[in-house]
Coordinates of N, CA and C in Angstrom, one line a residue:
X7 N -16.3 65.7 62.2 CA -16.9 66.4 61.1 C -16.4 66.0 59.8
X8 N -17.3 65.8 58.5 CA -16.6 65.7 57.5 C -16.1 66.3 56.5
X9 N -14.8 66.1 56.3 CA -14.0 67.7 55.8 C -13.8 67.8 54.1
X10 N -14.4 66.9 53.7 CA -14.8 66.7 52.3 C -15.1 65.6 51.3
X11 N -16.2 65.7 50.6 CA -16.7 64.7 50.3 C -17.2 64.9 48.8
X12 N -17.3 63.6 48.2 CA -17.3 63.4 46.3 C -18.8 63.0 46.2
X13 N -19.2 63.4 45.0 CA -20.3 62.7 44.9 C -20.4 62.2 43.7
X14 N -21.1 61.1 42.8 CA -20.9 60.9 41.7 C -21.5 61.7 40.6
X15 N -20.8 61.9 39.4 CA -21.1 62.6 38.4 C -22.0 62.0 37.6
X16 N -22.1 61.0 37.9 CA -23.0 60.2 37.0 C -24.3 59.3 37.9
X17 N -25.7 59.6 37.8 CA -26.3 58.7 38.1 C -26.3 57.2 38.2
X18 N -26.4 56.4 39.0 CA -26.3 54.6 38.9 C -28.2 54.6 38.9
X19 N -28.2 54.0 37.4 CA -28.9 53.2 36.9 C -29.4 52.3 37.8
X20 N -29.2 51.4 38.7 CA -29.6 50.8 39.8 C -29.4 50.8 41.0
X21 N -30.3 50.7 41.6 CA -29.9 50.3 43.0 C -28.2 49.7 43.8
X22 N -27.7 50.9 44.8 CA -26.3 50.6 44.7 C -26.3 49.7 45.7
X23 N -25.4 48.7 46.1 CA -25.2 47.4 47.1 C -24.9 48.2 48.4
X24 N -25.8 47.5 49.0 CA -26.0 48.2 50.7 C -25.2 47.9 51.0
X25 N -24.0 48.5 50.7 CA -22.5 48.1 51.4 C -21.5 49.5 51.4
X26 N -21.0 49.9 52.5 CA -20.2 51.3 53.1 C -18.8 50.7 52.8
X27 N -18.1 51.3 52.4 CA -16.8 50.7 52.8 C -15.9 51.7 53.8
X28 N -15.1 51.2 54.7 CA -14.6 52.6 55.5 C -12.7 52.1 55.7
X29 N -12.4 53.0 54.9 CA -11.0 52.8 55.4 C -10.3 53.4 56.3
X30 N -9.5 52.6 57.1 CA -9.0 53.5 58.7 C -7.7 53.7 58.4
X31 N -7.0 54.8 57.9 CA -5.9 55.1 58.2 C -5.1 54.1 57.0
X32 N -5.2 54.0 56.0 CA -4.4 53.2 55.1 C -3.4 54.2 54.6
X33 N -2.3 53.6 54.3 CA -1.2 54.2 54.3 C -1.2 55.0 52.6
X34 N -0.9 54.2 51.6 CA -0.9 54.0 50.5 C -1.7 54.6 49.4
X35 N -1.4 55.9 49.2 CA -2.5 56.1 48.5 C -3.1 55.1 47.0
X36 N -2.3 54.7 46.5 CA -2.6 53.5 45.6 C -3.4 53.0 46.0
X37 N -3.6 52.3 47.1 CA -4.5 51.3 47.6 C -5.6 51.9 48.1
X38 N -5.8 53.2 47.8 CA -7.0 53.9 48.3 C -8.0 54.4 47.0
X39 N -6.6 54.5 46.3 CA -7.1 54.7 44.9 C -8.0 53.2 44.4
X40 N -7.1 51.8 45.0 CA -7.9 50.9 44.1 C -9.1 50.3 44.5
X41 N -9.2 50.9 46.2 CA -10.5 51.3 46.6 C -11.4 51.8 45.6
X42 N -11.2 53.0 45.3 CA -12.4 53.3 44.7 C -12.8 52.7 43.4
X43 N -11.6 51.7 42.6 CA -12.0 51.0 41.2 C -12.8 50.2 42.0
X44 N -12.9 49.4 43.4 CA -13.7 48.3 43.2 C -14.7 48.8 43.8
X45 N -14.8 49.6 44.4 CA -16.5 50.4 45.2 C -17.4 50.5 43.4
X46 N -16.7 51.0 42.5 CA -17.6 51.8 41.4 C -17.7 50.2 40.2
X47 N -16.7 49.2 40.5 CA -17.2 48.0 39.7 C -18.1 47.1 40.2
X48 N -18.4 47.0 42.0 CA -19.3 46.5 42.3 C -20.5 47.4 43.2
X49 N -20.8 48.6 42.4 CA -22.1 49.7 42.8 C -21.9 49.7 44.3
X50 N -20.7 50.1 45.2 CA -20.9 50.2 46.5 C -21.4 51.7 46.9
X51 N -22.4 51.5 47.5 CA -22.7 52.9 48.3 C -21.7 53.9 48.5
X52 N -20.7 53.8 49.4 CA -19.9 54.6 49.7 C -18.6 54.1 49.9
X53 N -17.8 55.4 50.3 CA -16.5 54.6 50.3 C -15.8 56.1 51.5
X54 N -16.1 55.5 52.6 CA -15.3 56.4 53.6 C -13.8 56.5 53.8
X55 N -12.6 57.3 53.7 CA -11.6 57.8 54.0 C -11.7 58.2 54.9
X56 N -10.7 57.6 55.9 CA -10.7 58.2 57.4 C -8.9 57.9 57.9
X57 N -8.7 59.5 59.0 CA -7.1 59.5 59.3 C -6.1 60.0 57.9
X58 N -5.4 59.1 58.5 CA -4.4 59.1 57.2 C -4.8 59.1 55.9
X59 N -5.7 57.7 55.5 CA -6.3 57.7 54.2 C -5.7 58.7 53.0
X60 N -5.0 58.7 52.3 CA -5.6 60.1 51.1 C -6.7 59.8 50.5
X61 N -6.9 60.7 50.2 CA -8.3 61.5 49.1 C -7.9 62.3 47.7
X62 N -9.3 62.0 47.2 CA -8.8 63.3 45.9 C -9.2 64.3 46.7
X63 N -8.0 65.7 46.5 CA -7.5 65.2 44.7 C -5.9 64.6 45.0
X64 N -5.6 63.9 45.4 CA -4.4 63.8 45.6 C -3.8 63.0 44.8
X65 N -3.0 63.0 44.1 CA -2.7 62.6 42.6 C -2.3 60.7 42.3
X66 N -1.7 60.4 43.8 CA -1.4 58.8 43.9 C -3.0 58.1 43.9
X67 N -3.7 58.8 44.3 CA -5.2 58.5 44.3 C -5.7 58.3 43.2
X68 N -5.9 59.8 42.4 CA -6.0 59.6 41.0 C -5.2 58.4 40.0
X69 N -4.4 58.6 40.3 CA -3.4 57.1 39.6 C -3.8 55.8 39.2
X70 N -4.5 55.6 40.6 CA -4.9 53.9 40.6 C -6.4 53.7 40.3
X71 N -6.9 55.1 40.9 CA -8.6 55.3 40.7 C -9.3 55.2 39.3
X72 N -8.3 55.8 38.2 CA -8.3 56.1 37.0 C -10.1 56.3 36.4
X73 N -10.2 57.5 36.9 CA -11.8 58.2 37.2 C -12.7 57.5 38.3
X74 N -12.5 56.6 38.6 CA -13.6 56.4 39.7 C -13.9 57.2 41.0
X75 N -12.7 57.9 41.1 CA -13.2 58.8 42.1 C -14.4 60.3 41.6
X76 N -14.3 60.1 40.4 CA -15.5 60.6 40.2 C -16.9 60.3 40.0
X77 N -16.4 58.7 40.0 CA -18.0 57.9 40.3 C -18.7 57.0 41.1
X78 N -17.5 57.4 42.3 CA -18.2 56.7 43.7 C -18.6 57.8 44.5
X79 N -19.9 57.6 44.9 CA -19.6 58.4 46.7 C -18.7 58.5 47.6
X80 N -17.9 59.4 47.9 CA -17.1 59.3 49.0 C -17.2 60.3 50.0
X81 N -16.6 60.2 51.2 CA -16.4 61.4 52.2 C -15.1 61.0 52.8
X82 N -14.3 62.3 53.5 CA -13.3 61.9 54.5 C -13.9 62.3 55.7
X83 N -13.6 61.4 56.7 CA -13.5 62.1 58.0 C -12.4 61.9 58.5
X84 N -12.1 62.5 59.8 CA -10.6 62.6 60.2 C -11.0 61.6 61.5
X85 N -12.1 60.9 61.7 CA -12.0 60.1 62.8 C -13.1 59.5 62.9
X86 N -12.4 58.0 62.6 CA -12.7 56.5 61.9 C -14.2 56.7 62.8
X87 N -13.9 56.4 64.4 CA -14.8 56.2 65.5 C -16.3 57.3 65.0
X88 N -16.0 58.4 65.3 CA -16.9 59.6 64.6 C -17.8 59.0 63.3
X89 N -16.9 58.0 61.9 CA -17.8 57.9 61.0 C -18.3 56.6 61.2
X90 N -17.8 55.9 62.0 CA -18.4 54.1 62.4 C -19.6 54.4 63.4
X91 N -20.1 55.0 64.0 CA -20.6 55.7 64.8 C -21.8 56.2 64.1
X92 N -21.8 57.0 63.0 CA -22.7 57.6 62.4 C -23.6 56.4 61.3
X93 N -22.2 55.6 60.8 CA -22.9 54.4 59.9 C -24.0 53.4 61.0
X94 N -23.2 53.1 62.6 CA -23.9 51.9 63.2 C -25.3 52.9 63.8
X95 N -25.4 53.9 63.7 CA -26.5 54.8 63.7 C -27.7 55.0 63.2
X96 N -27.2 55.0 61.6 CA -28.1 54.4 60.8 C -28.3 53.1 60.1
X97 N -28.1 51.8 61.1 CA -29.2 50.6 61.2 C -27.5 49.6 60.3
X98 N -26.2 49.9 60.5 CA -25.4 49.1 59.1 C -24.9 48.2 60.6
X99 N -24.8 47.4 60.0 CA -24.0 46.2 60.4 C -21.9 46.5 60.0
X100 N -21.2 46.7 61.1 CA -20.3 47.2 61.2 C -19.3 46.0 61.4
X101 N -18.2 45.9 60.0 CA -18.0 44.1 60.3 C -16.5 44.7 59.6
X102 N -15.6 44.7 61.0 CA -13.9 44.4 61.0 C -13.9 43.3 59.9
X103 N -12.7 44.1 58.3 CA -12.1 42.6 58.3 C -10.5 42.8 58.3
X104 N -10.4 41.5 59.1 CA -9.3 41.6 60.4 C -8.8 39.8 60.1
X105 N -7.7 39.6 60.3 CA -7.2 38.3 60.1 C -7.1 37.7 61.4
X106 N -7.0 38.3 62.3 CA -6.9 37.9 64.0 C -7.9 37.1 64.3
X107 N -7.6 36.2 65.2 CA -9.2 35.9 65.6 C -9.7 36.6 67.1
X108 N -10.8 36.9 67.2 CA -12.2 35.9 67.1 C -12.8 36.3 65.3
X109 N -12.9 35.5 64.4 CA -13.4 36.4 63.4 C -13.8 35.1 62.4
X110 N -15.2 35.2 61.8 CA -15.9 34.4 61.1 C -15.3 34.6 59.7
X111 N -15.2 33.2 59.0 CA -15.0 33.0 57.5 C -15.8 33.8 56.7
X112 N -15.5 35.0 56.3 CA -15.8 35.6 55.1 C -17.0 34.6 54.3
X113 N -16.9 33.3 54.0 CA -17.7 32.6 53.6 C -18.8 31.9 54.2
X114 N -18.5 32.0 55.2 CA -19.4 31.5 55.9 C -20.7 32.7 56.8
X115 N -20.2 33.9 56.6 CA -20.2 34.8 57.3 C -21.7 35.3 56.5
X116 N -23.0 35.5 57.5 CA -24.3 35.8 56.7 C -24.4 37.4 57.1
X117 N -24.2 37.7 56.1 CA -24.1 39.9 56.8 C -25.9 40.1 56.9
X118 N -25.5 41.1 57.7 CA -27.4 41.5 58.3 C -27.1 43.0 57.3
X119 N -28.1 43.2 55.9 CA -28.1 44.2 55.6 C -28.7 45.1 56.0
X120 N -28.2 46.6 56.2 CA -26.7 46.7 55.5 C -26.1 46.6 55.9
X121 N -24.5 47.0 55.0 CA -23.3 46.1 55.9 C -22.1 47.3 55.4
X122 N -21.3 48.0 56.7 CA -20.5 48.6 56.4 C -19.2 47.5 56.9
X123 N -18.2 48.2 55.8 CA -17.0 46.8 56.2 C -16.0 47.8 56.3
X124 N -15.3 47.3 57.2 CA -13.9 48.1 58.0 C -12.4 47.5 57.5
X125 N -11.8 48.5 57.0 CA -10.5 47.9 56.6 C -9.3 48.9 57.3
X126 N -8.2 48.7 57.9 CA -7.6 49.2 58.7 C -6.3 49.5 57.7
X127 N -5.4 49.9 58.4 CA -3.8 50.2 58.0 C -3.0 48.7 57.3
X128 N -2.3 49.3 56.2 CA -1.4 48.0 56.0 C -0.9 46.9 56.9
X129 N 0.5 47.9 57.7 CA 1.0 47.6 58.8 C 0.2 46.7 60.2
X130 N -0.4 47.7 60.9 CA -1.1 47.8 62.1 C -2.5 47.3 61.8
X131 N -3.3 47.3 60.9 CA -4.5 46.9 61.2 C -5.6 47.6 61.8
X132 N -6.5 47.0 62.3 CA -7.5 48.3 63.5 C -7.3 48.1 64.5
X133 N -7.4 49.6 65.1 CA -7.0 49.6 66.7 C -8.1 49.2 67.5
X134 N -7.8 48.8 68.8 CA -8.8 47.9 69.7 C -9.9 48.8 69.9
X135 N -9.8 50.5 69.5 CA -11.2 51.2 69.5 C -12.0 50.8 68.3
X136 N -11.3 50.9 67.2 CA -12.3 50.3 65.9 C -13.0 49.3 66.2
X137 N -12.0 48.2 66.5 CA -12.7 46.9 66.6 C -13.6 46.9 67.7
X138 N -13.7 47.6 68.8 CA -14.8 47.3 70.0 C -15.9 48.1 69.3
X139 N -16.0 48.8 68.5 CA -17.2 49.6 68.0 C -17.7 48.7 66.7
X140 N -17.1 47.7 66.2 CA -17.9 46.7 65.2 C -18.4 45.7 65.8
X141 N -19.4 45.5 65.1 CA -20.7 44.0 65.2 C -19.8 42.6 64.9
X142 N -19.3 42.7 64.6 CA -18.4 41.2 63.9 C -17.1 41.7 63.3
X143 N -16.2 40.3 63.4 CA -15.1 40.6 62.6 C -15.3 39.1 61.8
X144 N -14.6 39.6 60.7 CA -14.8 38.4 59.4 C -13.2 38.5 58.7
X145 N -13.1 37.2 58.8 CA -11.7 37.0 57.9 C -12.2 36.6 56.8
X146 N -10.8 36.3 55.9 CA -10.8 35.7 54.4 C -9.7 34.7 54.9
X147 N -10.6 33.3 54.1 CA -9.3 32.2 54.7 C -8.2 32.4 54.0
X148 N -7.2 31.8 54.5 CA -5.7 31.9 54.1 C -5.5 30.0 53.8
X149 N -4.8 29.9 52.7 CA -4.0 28.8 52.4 C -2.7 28.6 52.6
X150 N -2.4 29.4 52.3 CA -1.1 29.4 51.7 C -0.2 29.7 53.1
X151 N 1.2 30.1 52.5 CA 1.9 30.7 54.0 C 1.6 32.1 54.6
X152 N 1.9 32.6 54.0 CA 1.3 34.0 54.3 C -0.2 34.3 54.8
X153 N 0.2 35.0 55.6 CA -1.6 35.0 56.6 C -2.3 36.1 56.1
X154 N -1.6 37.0 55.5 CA -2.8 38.0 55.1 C -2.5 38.2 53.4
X155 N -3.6 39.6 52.9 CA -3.5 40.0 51.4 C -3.5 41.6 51.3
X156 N -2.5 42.1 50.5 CA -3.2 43.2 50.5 C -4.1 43.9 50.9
X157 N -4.2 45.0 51.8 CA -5.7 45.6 51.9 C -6.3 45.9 50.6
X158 N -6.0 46.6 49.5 CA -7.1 46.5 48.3 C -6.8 45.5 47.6
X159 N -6.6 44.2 48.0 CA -7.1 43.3 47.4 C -8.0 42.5 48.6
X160 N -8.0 42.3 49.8 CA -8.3 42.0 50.5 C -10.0 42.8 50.3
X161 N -10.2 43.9 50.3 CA -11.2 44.6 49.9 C -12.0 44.1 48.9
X162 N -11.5 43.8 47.6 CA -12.0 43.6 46.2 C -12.4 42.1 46.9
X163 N -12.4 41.4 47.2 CA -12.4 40.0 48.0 C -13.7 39.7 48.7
X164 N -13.7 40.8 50.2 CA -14.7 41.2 50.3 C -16.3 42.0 50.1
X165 N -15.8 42.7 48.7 CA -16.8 43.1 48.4 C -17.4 42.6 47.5
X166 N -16.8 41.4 46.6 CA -17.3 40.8 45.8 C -18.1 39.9 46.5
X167 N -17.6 39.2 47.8 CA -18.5 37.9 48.1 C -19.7 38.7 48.4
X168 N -19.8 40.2 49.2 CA -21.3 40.5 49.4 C -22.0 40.7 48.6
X169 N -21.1 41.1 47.3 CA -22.4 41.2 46.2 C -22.6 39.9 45.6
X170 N -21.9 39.1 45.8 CA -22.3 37.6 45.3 C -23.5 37.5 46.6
X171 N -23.3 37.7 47.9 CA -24.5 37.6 48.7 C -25.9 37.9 48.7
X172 N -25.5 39.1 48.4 CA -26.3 40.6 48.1 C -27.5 39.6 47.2
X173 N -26.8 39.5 46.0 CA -27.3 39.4 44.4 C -28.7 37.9 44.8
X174 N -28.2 36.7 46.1 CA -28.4 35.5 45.8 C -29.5 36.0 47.0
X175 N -29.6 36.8 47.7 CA -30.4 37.0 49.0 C -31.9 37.8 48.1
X176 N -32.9 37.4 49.2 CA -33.7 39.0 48.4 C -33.9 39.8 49.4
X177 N -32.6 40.4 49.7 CA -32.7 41.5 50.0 C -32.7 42.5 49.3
X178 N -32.2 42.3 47.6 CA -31.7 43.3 46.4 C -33.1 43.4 46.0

């Protein structure tokens, strides 16, 4: 059930990018916060909190969000499975991103719109229930030594390439 949800105060002028975002249990509220700057810079549909997640109004949120939590859609639910479930329900393409393999290059990777995208815990990542309930998992390559990025930058990453996709497909 969802135990609270934002809606934006302001109309979007356009059509918002068929893209959900859902966070599972992220520790940080900073990083939840910077969720929502990049959901409201690149028109993302939604932006689910789930588990741990914080939410507004909770003030580390507000911090990083610096109003966008008043201009994204959002909802919490208290269980990931429950809102991945409801998304692959209505017709979204449900795509782990996950650094582990089996998982397609973010760049190379053609999403079937729409596309909800799954981001897990700092630490831990998604648990093998998340991941068996998504359509694909998609990495972002790595160069360097370090195998992963931040989850809200890891996010901003991903949501940019699909609206670079989005923008070049006609599906918009």
């Amino acid at each position: 059930t969802t135990m609270a949800s934002g809606y934006p105060s302001q109309r979007m002028t356009r059509r918002p990018l068929p893209v959900v975002v859902v966070l599972d249990n992220v520790r940080s509220m900073y990083n939840a916060g910077a969720f929502f700057r990049t959901c409201d810079a690149a028109g993302v549909e939604k932006l689910v909190l789930c588990g741990i997640t914080a939410h507004p109004p909770q003030p580390g949120v507000a911090k990083t969000a610096l109003g966008a939590e008043r201009s994204v859609a959002w909802e919490y639910e208290a269980d990931t499975l429950v809102a991945l479930r409801r998304w692959k329900a209505r017709g979204y393409q449900l795509a782990a991103v996950e650094t582990a393999e089996p998982a397609v290059d973010l760049f190379e990777w053609p999403p079937r719109w729409p596309v909800c995208l799954v981001f897990g815990n700092e630490v831990d990542g998604l648990s093998e229930g998340v991941l068996a309930v998504c359509d694909v998992r998609v990495r972002i390559p790595m160069r360097g030594v370090k195998s992963s990025l931040n989850v809200a930058t890891a996010g901003g990453v991903a949501v940019y390439e699909l609206l670079r996709k989005w923008r070049a497909s006609s599906a918009r």
